[in-house]
mmCIF file of C-alpha atoms in Angstrom:
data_model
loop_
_atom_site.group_PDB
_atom_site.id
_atom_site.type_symbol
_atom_site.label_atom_id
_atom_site.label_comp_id
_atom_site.label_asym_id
_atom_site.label_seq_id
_atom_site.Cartn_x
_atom_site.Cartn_y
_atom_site.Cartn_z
ATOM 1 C CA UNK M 240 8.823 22.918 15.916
ATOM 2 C CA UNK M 241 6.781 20.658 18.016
ATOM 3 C CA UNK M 242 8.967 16.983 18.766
ATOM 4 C CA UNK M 243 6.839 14.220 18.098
ATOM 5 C CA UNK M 244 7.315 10.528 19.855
ATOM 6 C CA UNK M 245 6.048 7.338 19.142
ATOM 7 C CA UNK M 246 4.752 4.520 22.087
ATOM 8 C CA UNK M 247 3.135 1.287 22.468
ATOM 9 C CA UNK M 248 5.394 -1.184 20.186
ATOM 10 C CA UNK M 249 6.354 -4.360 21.163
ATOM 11 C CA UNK M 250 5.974 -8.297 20.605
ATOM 12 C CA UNK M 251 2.931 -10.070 20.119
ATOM 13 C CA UNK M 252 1.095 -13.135 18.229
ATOM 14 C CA UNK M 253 -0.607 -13.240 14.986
ATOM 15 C CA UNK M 254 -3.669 -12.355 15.133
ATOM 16 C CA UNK M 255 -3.236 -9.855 18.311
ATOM 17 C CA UNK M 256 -3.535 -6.592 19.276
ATOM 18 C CA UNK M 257 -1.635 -3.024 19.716
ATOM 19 C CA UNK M 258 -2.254 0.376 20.113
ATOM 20 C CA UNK M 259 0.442 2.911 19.235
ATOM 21 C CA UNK M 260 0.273 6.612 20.559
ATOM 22 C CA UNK M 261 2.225 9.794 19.043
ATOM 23 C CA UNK M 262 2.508 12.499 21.407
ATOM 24 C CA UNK M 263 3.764 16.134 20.784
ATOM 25 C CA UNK M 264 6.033 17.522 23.538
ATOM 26 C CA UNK M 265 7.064 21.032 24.202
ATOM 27 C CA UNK M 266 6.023 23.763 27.023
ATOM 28 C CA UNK M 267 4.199 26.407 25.276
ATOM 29 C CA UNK M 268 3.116 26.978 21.720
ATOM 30 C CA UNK M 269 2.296 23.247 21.468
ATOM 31 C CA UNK M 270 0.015 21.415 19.420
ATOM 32 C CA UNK M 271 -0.031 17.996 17.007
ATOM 33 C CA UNK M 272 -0.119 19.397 13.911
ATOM 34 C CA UNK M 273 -1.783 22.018 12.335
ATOM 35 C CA UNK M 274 -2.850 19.857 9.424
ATOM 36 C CA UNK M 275 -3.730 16.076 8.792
ATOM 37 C CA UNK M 276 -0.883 13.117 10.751
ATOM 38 C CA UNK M 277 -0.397 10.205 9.424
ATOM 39 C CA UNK M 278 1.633 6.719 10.301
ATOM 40 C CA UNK M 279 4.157 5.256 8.404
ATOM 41 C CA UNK M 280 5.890 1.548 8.534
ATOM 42 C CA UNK M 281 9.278 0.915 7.437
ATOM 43 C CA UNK M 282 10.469 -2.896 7.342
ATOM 44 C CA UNK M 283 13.916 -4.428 6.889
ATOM 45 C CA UNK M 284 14.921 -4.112 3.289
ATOM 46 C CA UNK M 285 12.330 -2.147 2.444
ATOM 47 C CA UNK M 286 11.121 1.350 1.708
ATOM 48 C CA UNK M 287 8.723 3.416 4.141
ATOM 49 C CA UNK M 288 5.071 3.188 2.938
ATOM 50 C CA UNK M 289 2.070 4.871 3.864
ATOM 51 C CA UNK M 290 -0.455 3.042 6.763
ATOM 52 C CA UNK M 291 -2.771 5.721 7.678
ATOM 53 C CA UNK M 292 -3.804 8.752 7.977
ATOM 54 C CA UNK M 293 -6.247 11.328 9.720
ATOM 55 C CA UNK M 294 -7.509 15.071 8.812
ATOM 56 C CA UNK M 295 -7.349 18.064 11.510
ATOM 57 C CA UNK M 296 -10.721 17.470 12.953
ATOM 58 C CA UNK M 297 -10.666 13.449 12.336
ATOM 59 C CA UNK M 298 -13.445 13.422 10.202
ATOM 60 C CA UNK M 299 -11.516 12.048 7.390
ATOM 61 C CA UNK M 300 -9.255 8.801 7.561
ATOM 62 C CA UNK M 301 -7.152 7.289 4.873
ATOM 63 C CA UNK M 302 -5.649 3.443 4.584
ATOM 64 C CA UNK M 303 -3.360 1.530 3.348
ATOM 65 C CA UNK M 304 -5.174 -1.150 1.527
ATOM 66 C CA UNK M 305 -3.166 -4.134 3.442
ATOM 67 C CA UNK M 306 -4.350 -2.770 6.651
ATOM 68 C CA UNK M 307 -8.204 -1.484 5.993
ATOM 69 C CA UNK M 308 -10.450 -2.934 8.198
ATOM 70 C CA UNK M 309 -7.772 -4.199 10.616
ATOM 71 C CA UNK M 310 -6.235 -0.798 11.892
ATOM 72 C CA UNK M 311 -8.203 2.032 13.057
ATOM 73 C CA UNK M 312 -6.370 5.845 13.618
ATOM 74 C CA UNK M 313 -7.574 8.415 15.420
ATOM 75 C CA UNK M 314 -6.174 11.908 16.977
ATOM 76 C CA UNK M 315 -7.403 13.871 20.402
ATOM 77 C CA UNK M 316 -5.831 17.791 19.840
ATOM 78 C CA UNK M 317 -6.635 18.457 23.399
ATOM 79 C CA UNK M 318 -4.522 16.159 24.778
ATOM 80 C CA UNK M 319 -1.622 16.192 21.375
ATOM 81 C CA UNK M 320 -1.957 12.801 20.606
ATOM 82 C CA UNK M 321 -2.885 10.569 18.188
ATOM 83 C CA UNK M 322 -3.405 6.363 18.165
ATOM 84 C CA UNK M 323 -3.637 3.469 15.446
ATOM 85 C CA UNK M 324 -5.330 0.511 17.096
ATOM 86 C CA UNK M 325 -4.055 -2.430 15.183
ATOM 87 C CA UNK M 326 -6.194 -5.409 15.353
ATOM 88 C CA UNK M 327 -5.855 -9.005 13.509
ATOM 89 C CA UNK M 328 -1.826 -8.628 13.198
ATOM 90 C CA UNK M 329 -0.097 -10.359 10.688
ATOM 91 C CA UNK M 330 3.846 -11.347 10.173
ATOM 92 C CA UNK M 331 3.881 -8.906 7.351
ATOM 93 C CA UNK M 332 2.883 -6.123 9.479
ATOM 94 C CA UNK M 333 6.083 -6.368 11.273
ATOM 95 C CA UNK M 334 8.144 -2.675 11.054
ATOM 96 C CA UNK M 335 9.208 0.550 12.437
ATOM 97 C CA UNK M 336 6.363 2.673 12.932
ATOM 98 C CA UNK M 337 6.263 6.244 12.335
ATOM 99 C CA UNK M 338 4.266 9.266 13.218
ATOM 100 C CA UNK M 339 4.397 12.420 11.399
ATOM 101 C CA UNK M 340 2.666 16.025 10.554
ATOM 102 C CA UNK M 341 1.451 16.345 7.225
ATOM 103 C CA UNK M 342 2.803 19.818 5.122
ATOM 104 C CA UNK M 343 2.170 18.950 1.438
ATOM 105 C CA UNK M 344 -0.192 17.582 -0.997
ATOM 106 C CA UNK M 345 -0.171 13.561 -1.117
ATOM 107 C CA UNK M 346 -1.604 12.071 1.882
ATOM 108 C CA UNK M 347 -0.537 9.110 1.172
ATOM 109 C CA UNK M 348 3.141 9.884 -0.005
ATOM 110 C CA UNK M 349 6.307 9.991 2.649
ATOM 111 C CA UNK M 350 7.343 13.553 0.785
ATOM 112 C CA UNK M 351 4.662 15.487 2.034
ATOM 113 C CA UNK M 352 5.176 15.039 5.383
ATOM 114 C CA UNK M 353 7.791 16.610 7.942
ATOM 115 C CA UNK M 354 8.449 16.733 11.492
ATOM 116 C CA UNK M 355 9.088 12.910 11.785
ATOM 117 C CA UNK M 356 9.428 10.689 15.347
ATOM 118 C CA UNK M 357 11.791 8.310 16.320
ATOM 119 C CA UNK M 358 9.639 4.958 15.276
ATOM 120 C CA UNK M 359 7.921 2.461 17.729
ATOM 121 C CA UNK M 360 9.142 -1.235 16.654
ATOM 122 C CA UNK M 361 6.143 -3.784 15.883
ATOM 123 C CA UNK M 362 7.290 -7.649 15.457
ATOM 124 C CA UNK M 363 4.069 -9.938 14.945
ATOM 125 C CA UNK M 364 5.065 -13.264 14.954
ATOM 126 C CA UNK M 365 3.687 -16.370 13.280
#
């Protein structure tokens, strides 16, 4: 099974910028995923929920309602990645951030997805 890592968290103002990357590692047989990825957000006292998401080929993207508009996801096979480009950050954005490889039905539900990374932190502060 491919390993999966998260990059690009950090600390920065309302109202700025970051791009997060998820990168599949291994030395042969490698790719992202087969299927659709998606990114994930857990904060502190609170369950994981769905951000975004992105088909095979990347001609279909799926969003949260709380972040349309202001993130943007996107996936390059070639190079077994894939980004979310998070623009106009708010407070409430503030979480771990998780990539993963879609294996069941729900796009937009935690359960159908396996082959989790480690989480990127985000803190957007007021």
């Amino acid at each position: 099974q491919v390993q999966l890592v998260e990059s690009g968290g950090g600390l920065v103002q309302a109202g700025g910028s970051l791009r997060l990357s998820c990168a599949a590692s291994g030395a042969s047989g490698r790719t992202l995923s087969s299927g659709a990825m998606g990114w994930f957000r857990q904060a502190p006292g609170k369950e994981r929920e769905f951000v975004a998401a992105i088909s095979w080929s990347g001609s279909s993207t799926y969003y949260a309602d709380s972040v349309k508009g202001r993130f943007v996801i996107s996936r390059d096979n070639a190079n077994f990645t894939m980004t979310l480009q998070m623009n106009s950050l708010k407070p409430e954005d503030t979480a771990v951030y998780y990539c993963a490889a879609q294996n069941g039905v729900y796009i937009r539900t935690a359960q159908s997805y396996y082959n989790w990374g480690q989480g990127t932190q985000v803190t957007v502060s007021s």
